[in-house]
GROMACS .gro file of C-alpha atoms in nm:
model
  336
    1MET     CA    1   0.852   1.586   0.032
    2LEU     CA    2   0.713   1.790  -0.255
    3ILE     CA    3   1.068   1.887  -0.352
    4GLN     CA    4   1.176   1.523  -0.349
    5LEU     CA    5   0.878   1.425  -0.563
    6GLN     CA    6   0.965   1.699  -0.808
    7GLN     CA    7   1.321   1.575  -0.838
    8ASN     CA    8   1.235   1.208  -0.869
    9GLY     CA    9   0.924   1.211  -1.082
   10GLY     CA   10   0.873   1.537  -1.265
   11THR     CA   11   0.700   1.850  -1.145
   12MET     CA   12   0.415   1.832  -0.896
   13SER     CA   13   0.250   2.156  -1.003
   14ASP     CA   14   0.144   2.045  -1.351
   15LYS     CA   15  -0.045   1.732  -1.246
   16LYS     CA   16  -0.330   1.640  -1.018
   17ARG     CA   17  -0.216   1.422  -0.729
   18LEU     CA   18  -0.386   1.102  -0.622
   19VAL     CA   19  -0.280   0.956  -0.288
   20ILE     CA   20  -0.352   0.584  -0.249
   21ILE     CA   21  -0.320   0.460   0.109
   22ASP     CA   22  -0.251   0.102   0.215
   23ALA     CA   23  -0.497   0.128   0.503
   24LEU     CA   24  -0.408  -0.170   0.722
   25ASN     CA   25  -0.036  -0.096   0.688
   26LEU     CA   26  -0.090   0.258   0.820
   27PHE     CA   27  -0.343   0.150   1.083
   28ILE     CA   28  -0.123  -0.124   1.232
   29ARG     CA   29   0.178   0.109   1.250
   30ASN     CA   30  -0.024   0.353   1.462
   31TYR     CA   31  -0.199   0.077   1.657
   32VAL     CA   32   0.139  -0.050   1.775
   33VAL     CA   33   0.306   0.280   1.864
   34ASN     CA   34   0.037   0.536   1.953
   35PRO     CA   35  -0.053   0.543   2.327
   36THR     CA   36  -0.378   0.744   2.296
   37LEU     CA   37  -0.676   0.628   2.504
   38ASP     CA   38  -1.038   0.715   2.436
   39VAL     CA   39  -1.283   0.871   2.682
   40ASP     CA   40  -1.344   0.528   2.841
   41GLY     CA   41  -0.973   0.461   2.888
   42ASN     CA   42  -0.946   0.204   2.610
   43PRO     CA   43  -0.658   0.197   2.355
   44PHE     CA   44  -0.746   0.421   2.061
   45GLY     CA   45  -0.408   0.487   1.897
   46GLY     CA   46  -0.477   0.289   1.580
   47CYS     CA   47  -0.778   0.505   1.494
   48ILE     CA   48  -0.666   0.851   1.602
   49GLY     CA   49  -0.305   0.784   1.500
   50PHE     CA   50  -0.426   0.699   1.150
   51VAL     CA   51  -0.613   1.030   1.129
   52LYS     CA   52  -0.305   1.217   1.251
   53SER     CA   53  -0.094   1.039   0.989
   54LEU     CA   54  -0.353   1.128   0.727
   55GLN     CA   55  -0.313   1.494   0.822
   56GLU     CA   56   0.066   1.467   0.781
   57ILE     CA   57   0.019   1.299   0.443
   58CYS     CA   58  -0.209   1.584   0.335
   59LYS     CA   59   0.047   1.839   0.453
   60GLU     CA   60   0.332   1.671   0.263
   61LEU     CA   61   0.157   1.558  -0.055
   62ARG     CA   62  -0.130   1.807  -0.100
   63PRO     CA   63  -0.360   1.554  -0.270
   64HIS     CA   64  -0.641   1.641  -0.509
   65GLU     CA   65  -0.801   1.306  -0.426
   66ILE     CA   66  -0.745   1.024  -0.175
   67VAL     CA   67  -0.832   0.655  -0.208
   68ILE     CA   68  -0.796   0.437   0.102
   69CYS     CA   69  -0.776   0.064   0.032
   70TRP     CA   70  -0.862  -0.203   0.290
   71ASP     CA   71  -0.824  -0.581   0.284
   72GLY     CA   72  -1.167  -0.734   0.231
   73ILE     CA   73  -1.303  -1.007   0.457
   74GLY     CA   74  -1.120  -1.326   0.361
   75GLY     CA   75  -0.890  -1.123   0.138
   76SER     CA   76  -0.599  -1.365   0.172
   77GLN     CA   77  -0.799  -1.680   0.092
   78LYS     CA   78  -0.721  -1.685  -0.281
   79LYS     CA   79  -0.347  -1.672  -0.221
   80LYS     CA   80  -0.368  -1.917   0.069
   81ALA     CA   81  -0.539  -2.157  -0.170
   82MET     CA   82  -0.236  -2.117  -0.399
   83ASN     CA   83   0.011  -2.153  -0.110
   84LYS     CA   84  -0.113  -2.280   0.226
   85ASP     CA   85   0.189  -2.127   0.403
   86TYR     CA   86   0.112  -1.773   0.285
   87LYS     CA   87   0.122  -1.534   0.583
   88ALA     CA   88   0.137  -1.835   0.818
   89GLY     CA   89   0.329  -1.824   1.144
   90ARG     CA   90   0.318  -1.447   1.183
   91LYS     CA   91   0.427  -1.337   1.528
   92PRO     CA   92   0.174  -1.153   1.747
   93LEU     CA   93   0.197  -0.775   1.738
   94ARG     CA   94   0.457  -0.641   1.980
   95PHE     CA   95   0.368  -0.303   2.127
   96ASN     CA   96   0.648  -0.053   2.180
   97ARG     CA   97   0.422   0.183   2.373
   98ARG     CA   98   0.249   0.196   2.708
   99MET     CA   99  -0.099   0.048   2.699
  100ILE     CA  100  -0.344  -0.090   2.948
  101GLN     CA  101  -0.321  -0.465   2.977
  102LEU     CA  102  -0.588  -0.643   2.774
  103ASP     CA  103  -0.627  -1.016   2.742
  104GLU     CA  104  -0.613  -1.169   2.394
  105LYS     CA  105  -0.991  -1.162   2.343
  106ASN     CA  106  -1.036  -0.801   2.455
  107GLN     CA  107  -0.735  -0.690   2.254
  108ALA     CA  108  -0.885  -0.843   1.938
  109GLU     CA  109  -1.221  -0.679   2.011
  110ASN     CA  110  -1.054  -0.343   2.072
  111LYS     CA  111  -0.864  -0.365   1.744
  112ILE     CA  112  -1.185  -0.435   1.552
  113TYR     CA  113  -1.363  -0.153   1.736
  114GLN     CA  114  -1.086   0.093   1.642
  115GLN     CA  115  -1.103  -0.007   1.276
  116ILE     CA  116  -1.481   0.032   1.266
  117ARG     CA  117  -1.455   0.369   1.438
  118LEU     CA  118  -1.192   0.475   1.187
  119TYR     CA  119  -1.426   0.384   0.899
  120GLU     CA  120  -1.685   0.608   1.061
  121TYR     CA  121  -1.443   0.900   1.091
  122LEU     CA  122  -1.333   0.865   0.730
  123ASN     CA  123  -1.693   0.840   0.609
  124GLU     CA  124  -1.741   1.203   0.715
  125LEU     CA  125  -1.463   1.309   0.477
  126PRO     CA  126  -1.456   1.333   0.094
  127ILE     CA  127  -1.227   1.030   0.078
  128ILE     CA  128  -1.293   0.714  -0.124
  129GLN     CA  129  -1.267   0.393   0.079
  130VAL     CA  130  -1.250   0.060  -0.104
  131SER     CA  131  -1.288  -0.284   0.051
  132ILE     CA  132  -1.407  -0.595  -0.133
  133ASP     CA  133  -1.462  -0.934   0.030
  134GLY     CA  134  -1.209  -1.188  -0.088
  135ILE     CA  135  -0.969  -0.927  -0.227
  136GLU     CA  136  -0.645  -0.804  -0.068
  137ALA     CA  137  -0.572  -0.433  -0.053
  138ASP     CA  138  -0.254  -0.492  -0.259
  139ASP     CA  139  -0.458  -0.593  -0.562
  140ILE     CA  140  -0.703  -0.307  -0.515
  141ILE     CA  141  -0.415  -0.058  -0.492
  142ALA     CA  142  -0.259  -0.200  -0.809
  143TYR     CA  143  -0.589  -0.168  -0.996
  144VAL     CA  144  -0.658   0.185  -0.873
  145SER     CA  145  -0.304   0.303  -0.956
  146ARG     CA  146  -0.354   0.204  -1.322
  147HIS     CA  147  -0.717   0.314  -1.346
  148LYS     CA  148  -0.811   0.510  -1.658
  149HIS     CA  149  -0.991   0.765  -1.442
  150TYR     CA  150  -0.652   0.875  -1.305
  151GLU     CA  151  -0.456   0.864  -1.628
  152GLY     CA  152  -0.214   1.157  -1.638
  153TRP     CA  153  -0.229   1.210  -1.260
  154ARG     CA  154   0.071   1.192  -1.026
  155LYS     CA  155  -0.002   0.887  -0.807
  156VAL     CA  156   0.157   0.833  -0.466
  157ILE     CA  157   0.111   0.497  -0.295
  158VAL     CA  158   0.156   0.533   0.081
  159SER     CA  159   0.288   0.210   0.231
  160CYS     CA  160   0.600   0.051   0.379
  161ASP     CA  161   0.539  -0.264   0.172
  162LYS     CA  162   0.805  -0.328  -0.093
  163ASP     CA  163   0.549  -0.514  -0.306
  164PHE     CA  164   0.439  -0.179  -0.447
  165PHE     CA  165   0.781  -0.099  -0.594
  166GLN     CA  166   0.677  -0.299  -0.902
  167LEU     CA  167   0.404  -0.040  -0.970
  168CYS     CA  168   0.646   0.253  -1.003
  169ASP     CA  169   0.626   0.409  -1.348
  170GLY     CA  170   0.633   0.754  -1.505
  171GLU     CA  171   0.330   0.857  -1.300
  172THR     CA  172   0.350   0.643  -0.986
  173VAL     CA  173   0.581   0.656  -0.684
  174VAL     CA  174   0.577   0.490  -0.342
  175PHE     CA  175   0.605   0.694  -0.022
  176ARG     CA  176   0.730   0.491   0.275
  177PRO     CA  177   0.620   0.685   0.586
  178ILE     CA  178   0.841   0.507   0.842
  179GLN     CA  179   1.154   0.538   0.629
  180LYS     CA  180   1.054   0.888   0.514
  181GLU     CA  181   1.158   0.805   0.160
  182VAL     CA  182   1.007   0.830  -0.185
  183ILE     CA  183   1.073   0.538  -0.419
  184ASP     CA  184   1.033   0.589  -0.792
  185ARG     CA  185   1.147   0.413  -1.107
  186GLY     CA  186   1.478   0.600  -1.114
  187VAL     CA  187   1.562   0.511  -0.754
  188LEU     CA  188   1.503   0.140  -0.818
  189LYS     CA  189   1.712   0.141  -1.134
  190ILE     CA  190   2.004   0.321  -0.969
  191ARG     CA  191   1.992   0.173  -0.618
  192ASP     CA  192   1.871  -0.184  -0.679
  193LYS     CA  193   1.969  -0.216  -1.046
  194ILE     CA  194   1.620  -0.359  -1.112
  195HIS     CA  195   1.349  -0.209  -1.333
  196PRO     CA  196   1.003  -0.196  -1.169
  197ASN     CA  197   0.870  -0.410  -1.453
  198ASN     CA  198   1.095  -0.689  -1.326
  199TYR     CA  199   1.084  -0.617  -0.954
  200ALA     CA  200   0.829  -0.889  -0.880
  201LEU     CA  201   1.047  -1.145  -1.058
  202ALA     CA  202   1.353  -1.036  -0.860
  203ARG     CA  203   1.160  -1.064  -0.534
  204ALA     CA  204   1.022  -1.402  -0.639
  205ILE     CA  205   1.381  -1.524  -0.640
  206VAL     CA  206   1.468  -1.360  -0.308
  207GLY     CA  207   1.138  -1.434  -0.131
  208ASP     CA  208   0.943  -1.235   0.128
  209LYS     CA  209   0.982  -1.333   0.494
  210SER     CA  210   0.699  -1.104   0.605
  211ASP     CA  211   0.452  -1.312   0.400
  212ASN     CA  212   0.626  -1.642   0.478
  213LEU     CA  213   0.736  -1.690   0.116
  214PRO     CA  214   1.089  -1.837   0.125
  215GLY     CA  215   1.309  -1.756  -0.172
  216ILE     CA  216   1.610  -1.934  -0.315
  217ARG     CA  217   1.860  -1.990  -0.036
  218GLY     CA  218   2.165  -1.767  -0.038
  219ILE     CA  219   2.035  -1.521  -0.298
  220GLY     CA  220   1.965  -1.156  -0.213
  221MET     CA  221   1.875  -0.857  -0.428
  222LYS     CA  222   2.240  -0.764  -0.487
  223THR     CA  223   2.312  -1.111  -0.626
  224VAL     CA  224   2.003  -1.094  -0.846
  225ALA     CA  225   2.111  -0.758  -0.989
  226LYS     CA  226   2.466  -0.880  -1.051
  227GLN     CA  227   2.385  -1.217  -1.202
  228PHE     CA  228   2.078  -1.112  -1.402
  229PRO     CA  229   2.160  -0.766  -1.543
  230PHE     CA  230   1.882  -0.790  -1.802
  231LEU     CA  231   1.632  -0.726  -1.520
  232LEU     CA  232   1.736  -0.362  -1.541
  233GLU     CA  233   1.572  -0.344  -1.885
  234SER     CA  234   1.219  -0.207  -1.925
  235LYS     CA  235   1.111  -0.529  -2.096
  236GLN     CA  236   0.906  -0.740  -1.855
  237TYR     CA  237   1.069  -1.081  -1.828
  238GLU     CA  238   0.881  -1.399  -1.738
  239THR     CA  239   0.994  -1.688  -1.518
  240GLU     CA  240   1.056  -1.912  -1.820
  241GLU     CA  241   1.296  -1.658  -1.968
  242LEU     CA  242   1.483  -1.648  -1.637
  243PHE     CA  243   1.513  -2.027  -1.635
  244LYS     CA  244   1.629  -2.037  -1.998
  245TYR     CA  245   1.898  -1.778  -1.921
  246CYS     CA  246   2.027  -1.999  -1.640
  247GLU     CA  247   2.013  -2.311  -1.856
  248ASP     CA  248   2.204  -2.149  -2.144
  249LEU     CA  249   2.496  -2.031  -1.932
  250GLU     CA  250   2.811  -2.228  -1.999
  251LYS     CA  251   2.960  -2.145  -1.660
  252LYS     CA  252   2.691  -2.172  -1.399
  253ILE     CA  253   2.747  -2.075  -1.037
  254SER     CA  254   2.547  -2.190  -0.735
  255CYS     CA  255   2.271  -1.928  -0.771
  256HIS     CA  256   2.194  -2.040  -1.128
  257ARG     CA  257   2.191  -2.407  -1.028
  258ASN     CA  258   1.975  -2.338  -0.723
  259ILE     CA  259   1.719  -2.148  -0.929
  260LEU     CA  260   1.696  -2.431  -1.181
  261ALA     CA  261   1.658  -2.681  -0.897
  262ASN     CA  262   1.376  -2.476  -0.743
  263LYS     CA  263   1.173  -2.356  -1.039
  264LYS     CA  264   0.843  -2.423  -0.863
  265VAL     CA  265   0.943  -2.194  -0.575
  266VAL     CA  266   1.015  -1.905  -0.812
  267GLU     CA  267   0.698  -1.967  -1.013
  268SER     CA  268   0.482  -1.987  -0.701
  269ASN     CA  269   0.636  -1.676  -0.547
  270TYR     CA  270   0.592  -1.479  -0.868
  271ALA     CA  271   0.226  -1.576  -0.895
  272MET     CA  272   0.174  -1.464  -0.535
  273MET     CA  273   0.375  -1.140  -0.554
  274GLN     CA  274   0.304  -0.994  -0.895
  275LEU     CA  275   0.060  -0.701  -0.908
  276TYR     CA  276   0.085  -0.636  -1.281
  277SER     CA  277  -0.236  -0.838  -1.325
  278PRO     CA  278  -0.432  -0.790  -1.001
  279MET     CA  279  -0.635  -1.087  -0.874
  280ILE     CA  280  -0.969  -0.914  -0.917
  281SER     CA  281  -1.267  -1.052  -1.107
  282TYR     CA  282  -1.445  -0.855  -1.378
  283THR     CA  283  -1.744  -0.803  -1.147
  284ASN     CA  284  -1.526  -0.669  -0.865
  285LYS     CA  285  -1.340  -0.441  -1.105
  286LYS     CA  286  -1.673  -0.294  -1.206
  287SER     CA  287  -1.754  -0.242  -0.838
  288ILE     CA  288  -1.430  -0.045  -0.792
  289ASP     CA  289  -1.502   0.151  -1.113
  290TYR     CA  290  -1.842   0.250  -0.977
  291ASN     CA  291  -1.695   0.347  -0.640
  292ILE     CA  292  -1.446   0.578  -0.810
  293LYS     CA  293  -1.669   0.731  -1.076
  294GLU     CA  294  -1.988   0.772  -0.872
  295PHE     CA  295  -1.840   0.867  -0.536
  296GLU     CA  296  -2.016   1.159  -0.367
  297TYR     CA  297  -1.761   1.395  -0.217
  298ASP     CA  298  -1.959   1.478   0.095
  299TYR     CA  299  -1.772   1.652   0.375
  300ASN     CA  300  -1.926   1.690   0.720
  301LYS     CA  301  -1.672   1.867   0.937
  302THR     CA  302  -1.929   1.919   1.214
  303ASN     CA  303  -1.997   1.547   1.251
  304PHE     CA  304  -1.624   1.474   1.242
  305ILE     CA  305  -1.561   1.715   1.531
  306LYS     CA  306  -1.858   1.576   1.724
  307MET     CA  307  -1.705   1.230   1.696
  308LEU     CA  308  -1.373   1.359   1.829
  309MET     CA  309  -1.549   1.517   2.125
  310LYS     CA  310  -1.749   1.200   2.195
  311ASP     CA  311  -1.425   1.003   2.203
  312GLY     CA  312  -1.268   1.256   2.440
  313LEU     CA  313  -1.027   1.388   2.178
  314GLY     CA  314  -1.181   1.724   2.094
  315SER     CA  315  -0.862   1.912   2.180
  316ILE     CA  316  -0.667   1.759   1.891
  317LYS     CA  317  -0.617   2.006   1.607
  318PHE     CA  318  -0.678   1.892   1.251
  319GLU     CA  319  -0.677   2.225   1.069
  320THR     CA  320  -0.452   2.106   0.784
  321LEU     CA  321  -0.676   1.804   0.733
  322TYR     CA  322  -0.988   2.022   0.729
  323VAL     CA  323  -0.840   2.259   0.470
  324THR     CA  324  -0.736   1.967   0.248
  325MET     CA  325  -1.079   1.807   0.269
  326LYS     CA  326  -1.242   2.137   0.180
  327ASN     CA  327  -1.012   2.171  -0.121
  328ILE     CA  328  -1.083   1.815  -0.237
  329ARG     CA  329  -1.456   1.878  -0.231
  330ARG     CA  330  -1.415   2.216  -0.401
  331ASN     CA  331  -1.192   2.064  -0.673
  332HIS     CA  332  -1.453   1.798  -0.744
  333GLU     CA  333  -1.735   2.052  -0.760
  334SER     CA  334  -1.540   2.274  -0.999
  335ASN     CA  335  -1.481   1.979  -1.232
  336ASN     CA  336  -1.847   1.884  -1.249
   0.00000   0.00000   0.00000
């Protein structure tokens, strides 16, 4: 992984590395696949699987600092107010692992319990956790990735969500843990023929099924790249410029006509998908600023191990995680 990051985004050795984790994305992945049970025989894979994944991330990326971003309570409400169908109709989670049978109520309670327990584990580590009521993790991640405090750092966003491709720049890449791939600006320009500055606009045309945001029928990313080659430029294009391009074409094909006939769809999708201007109020930005600048890098390995033992998981080895946490605290102390 370090070699790949060196090839795709410059050297790793000359910059501090910030790892930004899309918390719910990583939690759900482990919640679905990890069969671990706690000391009481209840499903515990979301919590302990997350910690195991965190250790692997530390091993691969060797971070100098970690920020874990959670959806706040009611985080989707702003976007649902913009589009009532946002994230509607999502299918229930399908487990591809053995687990004890829980009814719907107990399963929901167990999921919440695992998340709360995970917060408690992470609170013993020198890791910044950010969650703000009414704000989605996507917007928090976007804000943190461009934060002045981390200017000049190598930033790695850990998530399988393609929404973060638009944030790739000279300092920022996306690591997709399931696909085991690193996405940077160069990859997007070569593979998708789309510049990150225009990736949200391209996806606004195509849509996002996972968030129940239909795009323009019959148009995929390959068609977007072929028919709108200017999206490969670093200039950030707006929806109106896209529409004008379609209008000015003498020979229009179906994709151009369909876009012009569905302007509101593209405009709505773009407003929902874009992370260039995160949907965070001034007050909430100041709250994140304080969390980053005033965070106390406490590390209580003893309490962390006691929690593992209480949950019946004391035999699990987290030596790489412990070393990384020690280094993060030491790095902070040496800089202050």
